[in-house]
Amino acid sequence: MNDDAYSLEMRLGRVLGVGSLVSMVLFAAGLAALFLGAGATLSDALVRAGLVILIGTPFARVVVMTLAYARRGEWRFVAMTGIVLLVLLAGVFVAMR
Amino acid sequence: MTLTLGLALVVAAAGAVAGALGALLGIGGGVFLVPVLVLGLHLPMQQAAGISLTTVIATSSTVSAGAAGRQLINLRLGMLLEVATAAGGLLGGITAQMLSPVLLQRLFSIVTAGIGLMTLARMHRKNTLEASADPGPWGGRFHDADSGGTVVYRLKRMPLALAGSFLAGNVSTLLGIGGGTIKVPLLTSWCGIPIRVAAATSAFMIGVTATSGAIIYYGEGAILPGYAAAAVLGVRFGSSAGMRLGARLGAKRLKLLLAVVLLLVSVSMAWRTV
């Protein structure tokens, strides 16, 4: 594997690692709030924030990939990641109807 | 159903097994979690699929973060196939809201049984070439733990890989299983990709596939937040255990495990609908 591919892979790994860690901390806090009696509203808000970050993490990794391939001028891959981004955005559009 | 502490622990334990399977086989573990939620906890199929999709995303993110830098994730191949899975996934998310739960369960059962049998039939195929071979634009090379040296692999039958990935995306969102259950056996049995690379690349891809469906389920209110939180926390622990174990299991054992999991899941899902 060349250095470029390696550093991109590590960067994507960090994006995914941080996203999943933050969402898990929110989930743990949300469940703790529920079972320790801090209130269903607070619990629900924390868990929902975690869900949004969890679902947003793969989104962020596709954006990072698109930018990385664009910077290197690998337009075939920019087209591929761009299509995936469009499909994800179409999903958001359908979900918000 | 209100979420009690006991129920949350059960869901988290199921999530842990799902996470371990995801780390070992790149299949996200939804294929295991959905039957537990439907058969064990009597959740409707749509809600089980919604919760399962969130765990698939969690599995994908944690496993890929852990596997980054080990030459097992083929980013180029992943992006190529992801175009097909994302499109299939979006379509599945829309159609899932229109089909009956029993039909979805039967589909799930048939799909997993078929793939399990095919994996068994092609288990002894080897996909690694000499280190001097040309990997082509979509292949790659990696350090093979089984042989102890560097090996090369090439992508074969690209149209089949693309068509299978579209189907994987579609079925995965319909059933909440992430699609690795179709992609990993397909890539490793027919398309020349070694099981470890297929698993790591699939684990990397399923997050995006599941996201395209999860967005729709979230919009429909089909993701129960408390259940999803408990399951995802379980995934975190299961996947780190699975990653340690996976390094020690040989490629043939991984394939056998894949086939056994698929057949067990198929039988348990069919049981409910007859």
Short mmCIF file of C-alpha atoms in Angstrom, two decimals:
data_model
loop_
_atom_site.label_atom_id
_atom_site.label_comp_id
_atom_site.label_asym_id
_atom_site.label_seq_id
_atom_site.Cartn_x
_atom_site.Cartn_y
_atom_site.Cartn_z
CA MET A 1 0.00 0.00 0.00
CA ASN A 2 1.45 3.42 -0.84
CA ASP A 3 1.73 6.22 1.73
CA ASP A 4 -1.24 8.17 0.36
CA ALA A 5 -3.62 5.25 0.67
CA TYR A 6 -2.25 4.47 4.12
CA SER A 7 -2.72 8.00 5.46
CA LEU A 8 -6.24 8.21 4.00
CA GLU A 9 -7.14 4.92 5.63
CA MET A 10 -5.81 6.13 8.99
CA ARG A 11 -7.71 9.42 8.66
CA LEU A 12 -10.95 7.57 7.88
CA GLY A 13 -10.27 5.29 10.85
CA ARG A 14 -10.01 8.34 13.12
CA VAL A 15 -13.27 9.87 11.79
CA LEU A 16 -15.10 6.58 12.37
CA GLY A 17 -13.48 6.01 15.76
CA VAL A 18 -14.32 9.47 17.11
CA GLY A 19 -17.88 9.39 15.75
CA SER A 20 -18.67 6.02 17.27
CA LEU A 21 -17.01 6.94 20.59
CA VAL A 22 -19.01 10.18 20.97
CA SER A 23 -22.29 8.46 20.12
CA MET A 24 -21.57 5.68 22.61
CA VAL A 25 -20.81 8.14 25.40
CA LEU A 26 -24.17 9.83 24.67
CA PHE A 27 -25.95 6.44 24.66
CA ALA A 28 -24.36 5.45 27.97
CA ALA A 29 -25.29 8.81 29.52
CA GLY A 30 -28.83 8.50 28.17
CA LEU A 31 -29.36 5.02 29.59
CA ALA A 32 -27.77 6.05 32.90
CA ALA A 33 -30.19 9.01 33.07
CA LEU A 34 -33.11 6.66 32.45
CA PHE A 35 -32.19 4.01 35.00
CA LEU A 36 -30.89 6.39 37.67
CA GLY A 37 -34.15 8.34 37.54
CA ALA A 38 -32.87 11.59 36.02
CA GLY A 39 -35.95 11.76 33.79
CA ALA A 40 -37.18 10.28 30.54
CA THR A 41 -36.94 13.61 28.69
CA LEU A 42 -33.23 14.08 29.37
CA SER A 43 -32.56 10.43 28.58
CA ASP A 44 -34.43 10.64 25.30
CA ALA A 45 -32.60 13.82 24.26
CA LEU A 46 -29.17 12.29 24.96
CA VAL A 47 -29.95 9.06 23.12
CA ARG A 48 -31.41 10.89 20.13
CA ALA A 49 -28.30 13.09 19.91
CA GLY A 50 -26.25 9.89 19.95
CA LEU A 51 -28.36 8.43 17.14
CA VAL A 52 -27.88 11.51 14.97
CA ILE A 53 -24.09 11.39 15.47
CA LEU A 54 -24.00 7.63 14.88
CA ILE A 55 -25.94 7.93 11.61
CA GLY A 56 -23.90 11.01 10.66
CA THR A 57 -20.52 9.29 11.06
CA PRO A 58 -20.51 7.19 7.84
CA PHE A 59 -21.80 10.33 6.12
CA ALA A 60 -18.73 12.23 7.37
CA ARG A 61 -16.40 9.47 6.20
CA VAL A 62 -17.82 9.63 2.66
CA VAL A 63 -17.31 13.42 2.67
CA VAL A 64 -13.68 13.01 3.84
CA MET A 65 -13.07 10.40 1.11
CA THR A 66 -14.59 12.62 -1.59
CA LEU A 67 -12.37 15.55 -0.58
CA ALA A 68 -9.26 13.37 -0.41
CA TYR A 69 -9.79 11.91 -3.89
CA ALA A 70 -10.59 15.37 -5.28
CA ARG A 71 -7.35 16.78 -3.86
CA ARG A 72 -5.42 13.99 -5.58
CA GLY A 73 -7.32 14.49 -8.83
CA GLU A 74 -8.66 10.92 -8.89
CA TRP A 75 -11.89 11.92 -10.59
CA ARG A 76 -13.18 8.39 -11.13
CA PHE A 77 -13.29 7.95 -7.35
CA VAL A 78 -14.69 11.44 -6.79
CA ALA A 79 -17.57 10.40 -9.06
CA MET A 80 -18.14 7.20 -7.06
CA THR A 81 -18.07 8.85 -3.63
CA GLY A 82 -20.18 11.69 -5.05
CA ILE A 83 -22.89 9.24 -6.15
CA VAL A 84 -22.88 7.64 -2.70
CA LEU A 85 -23.23 11.09 -1.09
CA LEU A 86 -26.16 11.92 -3.39
CA VAL A 87 -27.89 8.65 -2.49
CA LEU A 88 -27.45 9.41 1.22
CA LEU A 89 -28.80 12.94 0.73
CA ALA A 90 -31.76 11.52 -1.20
CA GLY A 91 -32.42 9.37 1.87
CA VAL A 92 -32.46 12.45 4.11
CA PHE A 93 -34.86 14.11 1.67
CA VAL A 94 -37.23 11.10 1.68
CA ALA A 95 -37.04 10.85 5.51
CA MET A 96 -37.93 14.53 5.98
CA ARG A 97 -40.99 14.53 3.74
CA MET B 1 -42.65 -2.04 25.42
CA THR B 2 -40.96 0.08 28.12
CA LEU B 3 -37.27 -0.49 28.50
CA THR B 4 -36.36 -1.98 31.89
CA LEU B 5 -32.80 -2.48 33.11
CA GLY B 6 -33.07 -6.25 32.61
CA LEU B 7 -34.37 -5.83 29.08
CA ALA B 8 -31.58 -3.34 28.31
CA LEU B 9 -29.00 -5.90 29.47
CA VAL B 10 -30.51 -8.61 27.25
CA VAL B 11 -30.47 -6.27 24.26
CA ALA B 12 -26.86 -5.24 25.05
CA ALA B 13 -25.80 -8.91 25.27
CA ALA B 14 -27.38 -9.60 21.86
CA GLY B 15 -25.58 -6.52 20.55
CA ALA B 16 -22.27 -7.90 21.87
CA VAL B 17 -22.68 -11.13 19.87
CA ALA B 18 -23.64 -9.07 16.82
CA GLY B 19 -20.52 -6.93 17.26
CA ALA B 20 -18.28 -9.98 17.58
CA LEU B 21 -19.71 -11.46 14.36
CA GLY B 22 -19.18 -8.13 12.66
CA ALA B 23 -15.54 -8.04 13.66
CA LEU B 24 -14.95 -11.69 12.68
CA LEU B 25 -16.93 -11.90 9.46
CA GLY B 26 -17.73 -8.33 8.37
CA ILE B 27 -21.44 -9.12 8.40
CA GLY B 28 -22.58 -6.48 10.89
CA GLY B 29 -24.33 -8.96 13.12
CA GLY B 30 -27.81 -7.71 12.28
CA VAL B 31 -28.40 -11.17 10.87
CA PHE B 32 -28.17 -12.41 14.46
CA LEU B 33 -29.75 -9.43 16.25
CA VAL B 34 -32.94 -9.26 14.18
CA PRO B 35 -34.05 -12.82 15.09
CA VAL B 36 -33.30 -12.15 18.79
CA LEU B 37 -35.42 -9.00 18.77
CA VAL B 38 -38.26 -10.55 16.76
CA LEU B 39 -38.35 -14.05 18.25
CA GLY B 40 -37.06 -13.35 21.74
CA LEU B 41 -38.48 -9.93 22.54
CA HIS B 42 -41.49 -10.00 20.16
CA LEU B 43 -40.70 -6.70 18.50
CA PRO B 44 -42.30 -6.15 15.08
CA MET B 45 -39.93 -6.81 12.17
CA GLN B 46 -39.74 -3.13 11.16
CA GLN B 47 -38.65 -2.00 14.64
CA ALA B 48 -36.16 -4.85 14.91
CA ALA B 49 -34.70 -3.87 11.54
CA GLY B 50 -34.46 -0.22 12.60
CA ILE B 51 -32.57 -1.06 15.80
CA SER B 52 -30.40 -3.55 13.95
CA LEU B 53 -29.40 -0.97 11.33
CA THR B 54 -28.07 1.34 14.06
CA THR B 55 -25.94 -1.51 15.42
CA VAL B 56 -24.68 -2.25 11.90
CA ILE B 57 -23.48 1.36 11.67
CA ALA B 58 -21.82 1.08 15.09
CA THR B 59 -20.14 -2.21 14.14
CA SER B 60 -18.88 -0.74 10.89
CA SER B 61 -17.43 2.37 12.53
CA THR B 62 -15.74 0.60 15.44
CA VAL B 63 -14.40 -2.35 13.43
CA SER B 64 -13.07 -0.13 10.62
CA ALA B 65 -11.44 2.25 13.11
CA GLY B 66 -9.70 -0.79 14.62
CA ALA B 67 -8.72 -2.36 11.29
CA ALA B 68 -7.39 0.84 9.67
CA GLY B 69 -3.76 0.56 8.59
CA ARG B 70 -3.63 -3.26 8.46
CA GLN B 71 -3.94 -3.47 4.62
CA LEU B 72 -7.14 -5.48 4.92
CA ILE B 73 -9.63 -2.76 3.94
CA ASN B 74 -9.62 -2.33 0.15
CA LEU B 75 -10.83 1.29 -0.11
CA ARG B 76 -11.03 1.35 -3.92
CA LEU B 77 -13.03 -1.85 -4.16
CA GLY B 78 -15.16 -0.67 -1.23
CA MET B 79 -16.05 2.58 -2.98
CA LEU B 80 -16.83 0.82 -6.25
CA LEU B 81 -19.22 -1.63 -4.62
CA GLU B 82 -20.64 1.04 -2.31
CA VAL B 83 -22.17 2.85 -5.27
CA ALA B 84 -24.27 -0.26 -5.90
CA THR B 85 -25.08 -1.00 -2.24
CA ALA B 86 -26.10 2.58 -1.41
CA ALA B 87 -28.49 2.69 -4.36
CA GLY B 88 -29.92 -0.70 -3.40
CA GLY B 89 -30.11 0.35 0.24
CA LEU B 90 -32.10 3.50 -0.44
CA LEU B 91 -34.60 1.55 -2.52
CA GLY B 92 -34.92 -1.06 0.25
CA GLY B 93 -35.62 1.58 2.91
CA ILE B 94 -38.56 2.88 0.94
CA THR B 95 -40.06 -0.52 0.06
CA ALA B 96 -39.62 -1.93 3.59
CA GLN B 97 -42.40 0.34 4.85
CA MET B 98 -44.83 -1.24 2.35
CA LEU B 99 -44.25 -4.99 2.89
CA SER B 100 -45.85 -7.22 5.53
CA PRO B 101 -43.68 -8.39 8.48
CA VAL B 102 -44.31 -12.08 7.73
CA LEU B 103 -43.20 -11.68 4.13
CA LEU B 104 -40.04 -9.90 5.31
CA GLN B 105 -39.27 -12.72 7.74
CA ARG B 106 -39.70 -15.38 5.06
CA LEU B 107 -37.48 -13.46 2.67
CA PHE B 108 -34.85 -13.19 5.37
CA SER B 109 -34.96 -16.93 5.95
CA ILE B 110 -34.72 -17.88 2.27
CA VAL B 111 -31.87 -15.47 1.54
CA THR B 112 -29.73 -16.60 4.48
CA ALA B 113 -30.28 -20.34 3.79
CA GLY B 114 -29.31 -19.97 0.13
CA ILE B 115 -26.12 -18.07 0.90
CA GLY B 116 -25.16 -20.42 3.73
CA LEU B 117 -25.40 -23.48 1.46
CA MET B 118 -23.43 -21.79 -1.31
CA THR B 119 -20.68 -20.80 1.10
CA LEU B 120 -20.36 -24.41 2.29
CA ALA B 121 -20.21 -25.68 -1.29
CA ARG B 122 -17.33 -23.36 -2.19
CA MET B 123 -15.42 -23.39 1.06
CA HIS B 124 -12.12 -24.80 -0.16
CA ARG B 125 -11.47 -22.19 -2.83
CA LYS B 126 -8.23 -20.28 -2.29
CA ASN B 127 -8.04 -16.67 -3.37
CA THR B 128 -4.44 -15.77 -2.70
CA LEU B 129 -1.77 -15.53 -5.42
CA GLU B 130 2.05 -15.34 -5.32
CA ALA B 131 3.49 -12.06 -4.01
CA SER B 132 4.87 -11.33 -7.50
CA ALA B 133 1.44 -11.49 -9.21
CA ASP B 134 -0.28 -8.36 -10.55
CA PRO B 135 -3.24 -7.36 -8.33
CA GLY B 136 -4.93 -5.32 -11.09
CA PRO B 137 -6.78 -2.04 -10.39
CA TRP B 138 -9.23 -3.49 -7.82
CA GLY B 139 -7.11 -6.10 -6.08
CA GLY B 140 -4.37 -5.64 -3.53
CA ARG B 141 -1.75 -7.25 -1.35
CA PHE B 142 -1.62 -7.90 2.36
CA HIS B 143 0.21 -9.83 5.03
CA ASP B 144 -1.52 -13.20 5.29
CA ALA B 145 -1.61 -14.55 8.84
CA ASP B 146 -2.35 -18.11 7.58
CA SER B 147 0.73 -18.48 5.36
CA GLY B 148 2.90 -15.96 7.18
CA GLY B 149 3.86 -14.08 3.97
CA THR B 150 2.65 -11.31 1.72
CA VAL B 151 -0.03 -12.43 -0.75
CA VAL B 152 -1.80 -10.83 -3.72
CA TYR B 153 -5.42 -11.09 -4.81
CA ARG B 154 -7.37 -9.91 -7.88
CA LEU B 155 -11.02 -9.03 -8.33
CA LYS B 156 -12.80 -11.50 -10.63
CA ARG B 157 -16.28 -11.19 -12.20
CA MET B 158 -16.77 -7.48 -11.47
CA PRO B 159 -20.34 -7.32 -12.90
CA LEU B 160 -21.36 -10.11 -10.51
CA ALA B 161 -19.76 -8.24 -7.59
CA LEU B 162 -21.68 -5.08 -8.54
CA ALA B 163 -25.01 -6.85 -9.05
CA GLY B 164 -24.58 -8.74 -5.79
CA SER B 165 -23.77 -5.50 -3.98
CA PHE B 166 -26.92 -3.84 -5.29
CA LEU B 167 -28.95 -6.82 -4.08
CA ALA B 168 -27.05 -6.76 -0.78
CA GLY B 169 -27.90 -3.10 -0.26
CA ASN B 170 -31.53 -3.69 -1.08
CA VAL B 171 -32.08 -6.80 1.03
CA SER B 172 -30.01 -5.39 3.87
CA THR B 173 -32.12 -2.31 4.34
CA LEU B 174 -35.33 -4.32 3.89
CA LEU B 175 -34.26 -6.71 6.60
CA GLY B 176 -31.95 -4.55 8.70
CA ILE B 177 -28.87 -6.71 8.21
CA GLY B 178 -26.24 -4.44 6.64
CA GLY B 179 -25.64 -6.60 3.59
CA GLY B 180 -22.35 -8.20 4.57
CA THR B 181 -24.21 -11.51 4.71
CA ILE B 182 -24.52 -11.35 0.93
CA LYS B 183 -21.33 -9.50 0.01
CA VAL B 184 -18.80 -11.47 2.05
CA PRO B 185 -19.83 -14.94 0.76
CA LEU B 186 -20.16 -13.58 -2.79
CA LEU B 187 -16.78 -11.83 -2.82
CA THR B 188 -14.95 -14.72 -1.27
CA SER B 189 -16.68 -17.60 -3.11
CA TRP B 190 -16.88 -16.13 -6.63
CA CYS B 191 -14.95 -12.89 -6.97
CA GLY B 192 -11.45 -13.83 -5.88
CA ILE B 193 -11.31 -11.84 -2.64
CA PRO B 194 -9.72 -13.55 0.41
CA ILE B 195 -12.06 -13.90 3.39
CA ARG B 196 -10.15 -11.47 5.64
CA VAL B 197 -10.12 -8.73 3.01
CA ALA B 198 -13.78 -9.42 2.13
CA ALA B 199 -14.71 -9.17 5.82
CA ALA B 200 -12.73 -5.97 6.52
CA THR B 201 -13.88 -4.26 3.31
CA SER B 202 -17.47 -5.30 3.93
CA ALA B 203 -17.29 -4.07 7.54
CA PHE B 204 -16.06 -0.74 6.16
CA MET B 205 -18.91 -0.54 3.61
CA ILE B 206 -21.89 -1.67 5.69
CA GLY B 207 -21.92 1.55 7.73
CA VAL B 208 -22.85 3.55 4.66
CA THR B 209 -25.28 0.89 3.39
CA ALA B 210 -27.03 0.79 6.76
CA THR B 211 -27.03 4.59 7.00
CA SER B 212 -28.94 4.94 3.73
CA GLY B 213 -31.66 2.74 5.26
CA ALA B 214 -31.40 3.99 8.86
CA ILE B 215 -32.17 7.55 7.77
CA ILE B 216 -35.50 6.36 6.38
CA TYR B 217 -36.32 4.24 9.45
CA TYR B 218 -35.40 7.17 11.72
CA GLY B 219 -37.69 9.46 9.74
CA GLU B 220 -40.53 6.92 10.09
CA GLY B 221 -39.96 6.78 13.87
CA ALA B 222 -39.15 3.06 13.61
CA ILE B 223 -35.91 3.25 15.65
CA LEU B 224 -36.67 2.80 19.38
CA PRO B 225 -33.99 5.03 20.96
CA GLY B 226 -33.46 3.18 24.27
CA TYR B 227 -33.22 -0.24 22.62
CA ALA B 228 -30.84 1.09 19.99
CA ALA B 229 -28.61 2.66 22.66
CA ALA B 230 -28.39 -0.59 24.65
CA ALA B 231 -27.68 -2.67 21.53
CA VAL B 232 -24.99 -0.28 20.28
CA LEU B 233 -23.19 -0.29 23.64
CA GLY B 234 -23.16 -4.09 23.48
CA VAL B 235 -21.69 -3.94 19.97
CA ARG B 236 -18.74 -1.91 21.25
CA PHE B 237 -17.68 -4.66 23.66
CA GLY B 238 -18.46 -7.53 21.31
CA SER B 239 -16.50 -6.10 18.41
CA SER B 240 -13.29 -5.61 20.38
CA ALA B 241 -13.52 -9.22 21.59
CA GLY B 242 -14.20 -10.36 18.02
CA MET B 243 -11.18 -8.50 16.65
CA ARG B 244 -8.86 -10.26 19.09
CA LEU B 245 -10.36 -13.65 18.27
CA GLY B 246 -10.38 -13.06 14.50
CA ALA B 247 -6.63 -12.67 14.32
CA ARG B 248 -6.26 -16.21 15.68
CA LEU B 249 -8.85 -18.08 13.56
CA GLY B 250 -7.79 -19.52 10.18
CA ALA B 251 -9.54 -18.58 6.92
CA LYS B 252 -11.33 -21.94 6.61
CA ARG B 253 -12.71 -21.72 10.14
CA LEU B 254 -13.97 -18.20 9.41
CA LYS B 255 -15.83 -19.47 6.31
CA LEU B 256 -17.31 -22.39 8.22
CA LEU B 257 -18.46 -20.03 10.99
CA LEU B 258 -20.04 -17.79 8.35
CA ALA B 259 -21.99 -20.73 6.86
CA VAL B 260 -23.13 -22.04 10.25
CA VAL B 261 -24.35 -18.62 11.40
CA LEU B 262 -26.30 -18.16 8.17
CA LEU B 263 -28.02 -21.55 8.38
CA LEU B 264 -28.91 -21.18 12.07
CA VAL B 265 -30.40 -17.77 11.48
CA SER B 266 -32.39 -19.03 8.52
CA VAL B 267 -33.93 -21.89 10.50
CA SER B 268 -34.81 -19.71 13.48
CA MET B 269 -36.55 -17.14 11.30
CA ALA B 270 -38.47 -19.76 9.28
CA TRP B 271 -39.66 -21.37 12.53
CA ARG B 272 -41.77 -18.33 13.38
CA THR B 273 -43.59 -17.99 10.08
CA VAL B 274 -44.73 -21.62 9.50
#
